[in-house]
Amino acid sequence: MKVRIVFLCLIWFSLLSVLQAQLPEDFYDLPVRSDFDFPLGLTFDGQGRMYVWEKKGRVFIVDTTGERLPQPLIDITEEVSDWKDHGLNYFTLDPDFLQNGYFYLYYVVDPHHLFNYGTPAYHPDSTITHAPSIGRVTRYQADPATGFTTTLPGSRKVLLGESPSTGIPILWEFHGLGTMLFGEDGSLLLSAGEGSNGLKPYDKEPDTVLLTYQALQQGLLGEDEAISSYRAQYLGSPNGKILRIDPETGDGLPSNPFFDPENPRSAQSRTYALGLRNPYRFALLPGTGSHYPADGRPGVLLIGDVGAGAWEELDVATRGGQNFGWPLFEGIFPNWTLWNQPAPPNPQAPNPLYDGANCTQEFL
C-alpha cells in the first residue's frame, strides 16, 4: 500500500510540475476571444485581420484591435450539416484576397438542403443528421466597397459538389472532409477521408453504422465505389485522397498525375495523392514547390493521417501520384484486418489474361 501511495504522489508532483512549467521566453498564453461557437480554425489576411470559422457554418472577422465584427463575413448554417466530424471543415482566403476578394469554403451539405433546396419540400429550419451526404467546395467574393468585410450577393460559385452525384461522398460519421489550402503554384488542394471503418472490403449492403447503402439508393456514389476503405486506392472515387483542382473552375489540373483530358472533373483527374485513411489536416512545407501550375509541383505536403489502431501517420508527399498504402498498410506495416480478405476487383485495372473461358477474372 505504501508503495502505491508513493507512486501516486510521484505522478501527482510530476503532473504539477508540468502544469507550473514556464513558457519559453517571448511565448505568451493569453485568451484572444471566447465568443465563438465551436471554432474549427483561423487564418489571417495581408492586413493582419483574423478570420475564424465555426463548425456550424459561420465565418467571423476579428480586426487588428482584437474586436470581432458584429456580423459574420458569411453564414451558411442553413446549408451545412453539423454533426460528429462534419460541418464547415475548412475556410481559406485566395492568395490575392485583398485584390479579388475571393474566399473558399469546404463543408458537408445538410441532406435536407441537398435534396430539397429550391423545391416546395424545402424548409430553411429543417436539418437531417446521421444520413449520407456530400462534401462541397464553394467560392464567394467579399465586397471591396465594405473593405472586404461582407460578401457580395450572387457571388457564390460551386467548384466541387454542384449536384448530389458530383461531391465527395460522406458515408460515415467520421473520415469525411479535412483541409483545404493553396499550393505554391496557386492550385487548390483538398484532403478527404475514405468514409469507412475499414472492417470489410465491401460496404454496399445495409449496415447499422455505415451509410453507403443509403447513399447508393440516393445516387451519391456508384456501385463501383461501394468498396469500403478500398476507395482510398480507387481512382474512380475522391475518397481517401489529396485532390488538386483549379480554383477558378474546380477542374482537375492537366499536370495532375492521373489527369484525363476527356473528363477533367472526374475524381481521377482531380487526384494528386492516394491511399489515405483520414487525412484530417495537412500543411504545405514553406519554400517548396513551383510557381507554375503546369509543373505539377504545388509544394511538399505534410499530411497528418489519423491511424486505425496501431500507428498515426505523418506522410510526406513530395510529388504527385504517391500512394500511402491504406487500407492494406497502416504506417509501414500490413493492416491485417483487410490483408487476409479478398480485395474487391479494380475496374480500372483490366486483367490482360482475361478471356472469359480459360481466365475468368476480368479485373485485377
XYZ file of C-alpha atoms in Angstrom, residues 10-206:
197
model
C 5.165 10.925 -7.728
C 2.646 11.049 -10.578
C 0.865 13.987 -8.942
C 4.019 16.017 -8.380
C 5.222 15.273 -11.912
C 1.909 16.491 -13.312
C 2.002 19.565 -11.080
C 5.495 20.449 -12.282
C 4.339 20.219 -15.901
C 1.341 22.442 -15.203
C 3.552 25.003 -13.490
C 6.239 24.940 -16.180
C 7.154 28.335 -17.548
C 6.672 29.105 -21.207
C 9.824 29.868 -23.190
C 10.858 33.494 -23.416
C 8.715 35.537 -25.840
C 5.891 32.960 -25.664
C 2.584 34.014 -24.144
C -0.527 32.073 -23.196
C -3.319 34.619 -23.463
C -7.009 34.260 -24.332
C -7.918 36.112 -27.519
C -11.697 35.763 -27.617
C -14.271 33.364 -26.222
C -17.369 34.391 -28.174
C -17.275 31.751 -30.899
C -19.442 28.669 -31.266
C -17.149 25.652 -31.812
C -14.412 27.375 -33.853
C -12.527 24.934 -36.075
C -9.733 27.160 -37.312
C -8.414 30.600 -38.102
C -6.382 32.347 -40.750
C -5.119 35.869 -41.453
C -5.190 38.243 -44.395
C -2.361 40.507 -45.504
C -3.605 43.330 -43.276
C -3.448 41.242 -40.105
C -7.174 40.633 -39.735
C -8.112 37.229 -38.365
C -10.824 35.027 -39.867
C -12.368 32.392 -37.590
C -14.669 29.728 -38.971
C -17.208 27.879 -36.866
C -18.210 24.277 -37.401
C -21.856 25.244 -37.852
C -21.082 27.364 -40.922
C -20.215 30.939 -39.947
C -17.022 32.924 -40.586
C -16.202 35.947 -38.420
C -13.560 38.637 -38.833
C -11.512 39.871 -35.879
C -9.912 43.222 -36.681
C -6.372 44.261 -35.822
C -7.506 45.723 -32.484
C -8.867 42.339 -31.405
C -12.522 43.257 -31.868
C -14.833 40.815 -33.599
C -17.005 42.428 -36.242
C -20.669 42.049 -35.237
C -21.817 40.442 -38.481
C -20.143 37.367 -39.964
C -18.372 37.600 -43.281
C -20.668 34.769 -44.327
C -23.248 32.498 -42.711
C -24.157 29.243 -44.497
C -25.514 27.393 -41.458
C -28.674 26.672 -43.430
C -26.648 24.622 -45.911
C -24.097 22.973 -43.591
C -24.532 19.558 -41.995
C -23.155 19.951 -38.472
C -22.839 16.571 -36.752
C -19.972 14.405 -35.487
C -16.849 15.196 -37.586
C -18.835 17.092 -40.201
C -19.548 20.767 -40.685
C -17.727 23.709 -42.217
C -14.429 21.866 -42.094
C -12.216 24.472 -43.700
C -12.062 28.058 -44.911
C -9.285 29.675 -46.893
C -8.565 33.023 -48.472
C -7.390 33.403 -52.041
C -3.685 34.340 -52.218
C -4.848 37.591 -53.866
C -7.773 38.092 -51.488
C -7.099 41.790 -50.889
C -7.291 42.338 -54.659
C -10.028 39.943 -55.807
C -11.941 39.256 -52.566
C -12.246 35.521 -53.211
C -12.584 33.056 -50.356
C -13.369 29.346 -50.307
C -15.493 27.092 -48.089
C -15.142 23.312 -47.701
C -18.106 21.708 -45.961
C -20.590 18.860 -45.720
C -24.001 19.705 -47.147
C -27.078 19.134 -44.998
C -29.047 16.307 -46.690
C -32.306 18.248 -46.409
C -30.718 21.151 -48.260
C -29.011 18.850 -50.768
C -32.187 17.125 -51.904
C -34.886 19.719 -51.272
C -33.469 23.209 -51.785
C -35.449 25.044 -54.439
C -38.476 22.746 -54.089
C -41.740 23.126 -52.133
C -40.452 20.492 -49.678
C -37.593 22.717 -48.535
C -37.699 24.493 -45.193
C -34.702 26.578 -44.045
C -35.041 25.432 -40.428
C -35.088 21.723 -41.256
C -31.980 19.614 -40.883
C -31.078 15.942 -41.200
C -28.193 14.287 -39.374
C -26.783 10.748 -39.326
C -27.504 10.429 -43.026
C -25.291 10.269 -46.128
C -24.445 13.456 -47.961
C -21.608 15.058 -49.922
C -18.682 17.359 -49.374
C -18.755 20.593 -51.358
C -16.351 23.418 -52.220
C -17.772 26.864 -52.933
C -16.133 30.163 -53.747
C -17.538 33.540 -52.730
C -16.363 37.106 -53.206
C -16.051 39.686 -50.455
C -17.198 43.221 -51.245
C -14.352 45.739 -51.739
C -16.806 48.564 -51.016
C -17.000 47.393 -47.381
C -13.288 46.712 -47.051
C -13.868 43.016 -47.823
C -15.895 42.569 -44.616
C -19.157 41.476 -46.258
C -19.976 39.059 -49.070
C -21.249 40.157 -52.460
C -24.745 38.801 -53.158
C -24.792 36.415 -56.084
C -21.061 35.684 -55.924
C -21.470 32.019 -54.949
C -19.771 29.551 -57.286
C -19.699 25.798 -56.648
C -16.349 24.325 -57.637
C -16.931 20.751 -56.447
C -20.201 19.083 -55.466
C -22.598 21.041 -57.656
C -25.044 18.107 -57.572
C -25.622 15.065 -55.316
C -23.620 12.824 -57.648
C -20.595 15.109 -58.058
C -19.499 15.738 -54.474
C -17.249 13.856 -52.098
C -19.434 11.078 -50.638
C -19.974 11.340 -46.882
C -20.652 7.768 -45.796
C -19.883 7.611 -42.090
C -19.881 9.903 -39.083
C -16.086 10.105 -39.343
C -13.430 10.112 -42.097
C -15.041 12.895 -44.087
C -13.545 16.214 -45.150
C -10.236 17.625 -43.987
C -8.070 20.561 -45.015
C -8.198 22.989 -47.949
C -5.249 25.210 -48.805
C -3.407 26.761 -51.715
C -0.269 25.274 -53.179
C 2.758 27.351 -54.054
C 1.561 27.246 -57.674
C -1.896 28.667 -56.933
C -3.686 25.323 -57.176
C -6.305 24.458 -54.562
C -5.575 21.316 -52.532
C -8.140 19.327 -50.530
C -7.950 16.284 -48.279
C -10.758 13.746 -47.946
C -11.152 10.617 -45.831
C -12.163 7.226 -47.226
C -15.534 7.250 -45.466
C -15.401 3.814 -43.864
C -14.489 1.962 -40.682
C -12.260 -0.381 -42.681
C -13.623 -3.657 -41.348
C -14.615 -5.291 -44.637
C -13.815 -4.929 -48.340
C -17.365 -4.018 -49.411
C -19.980 -1.731 -47.877
C -22.910 -1.789 -50.294
C -25.240 -3.823 -48.073
C -27.463 -2.328 -45.334
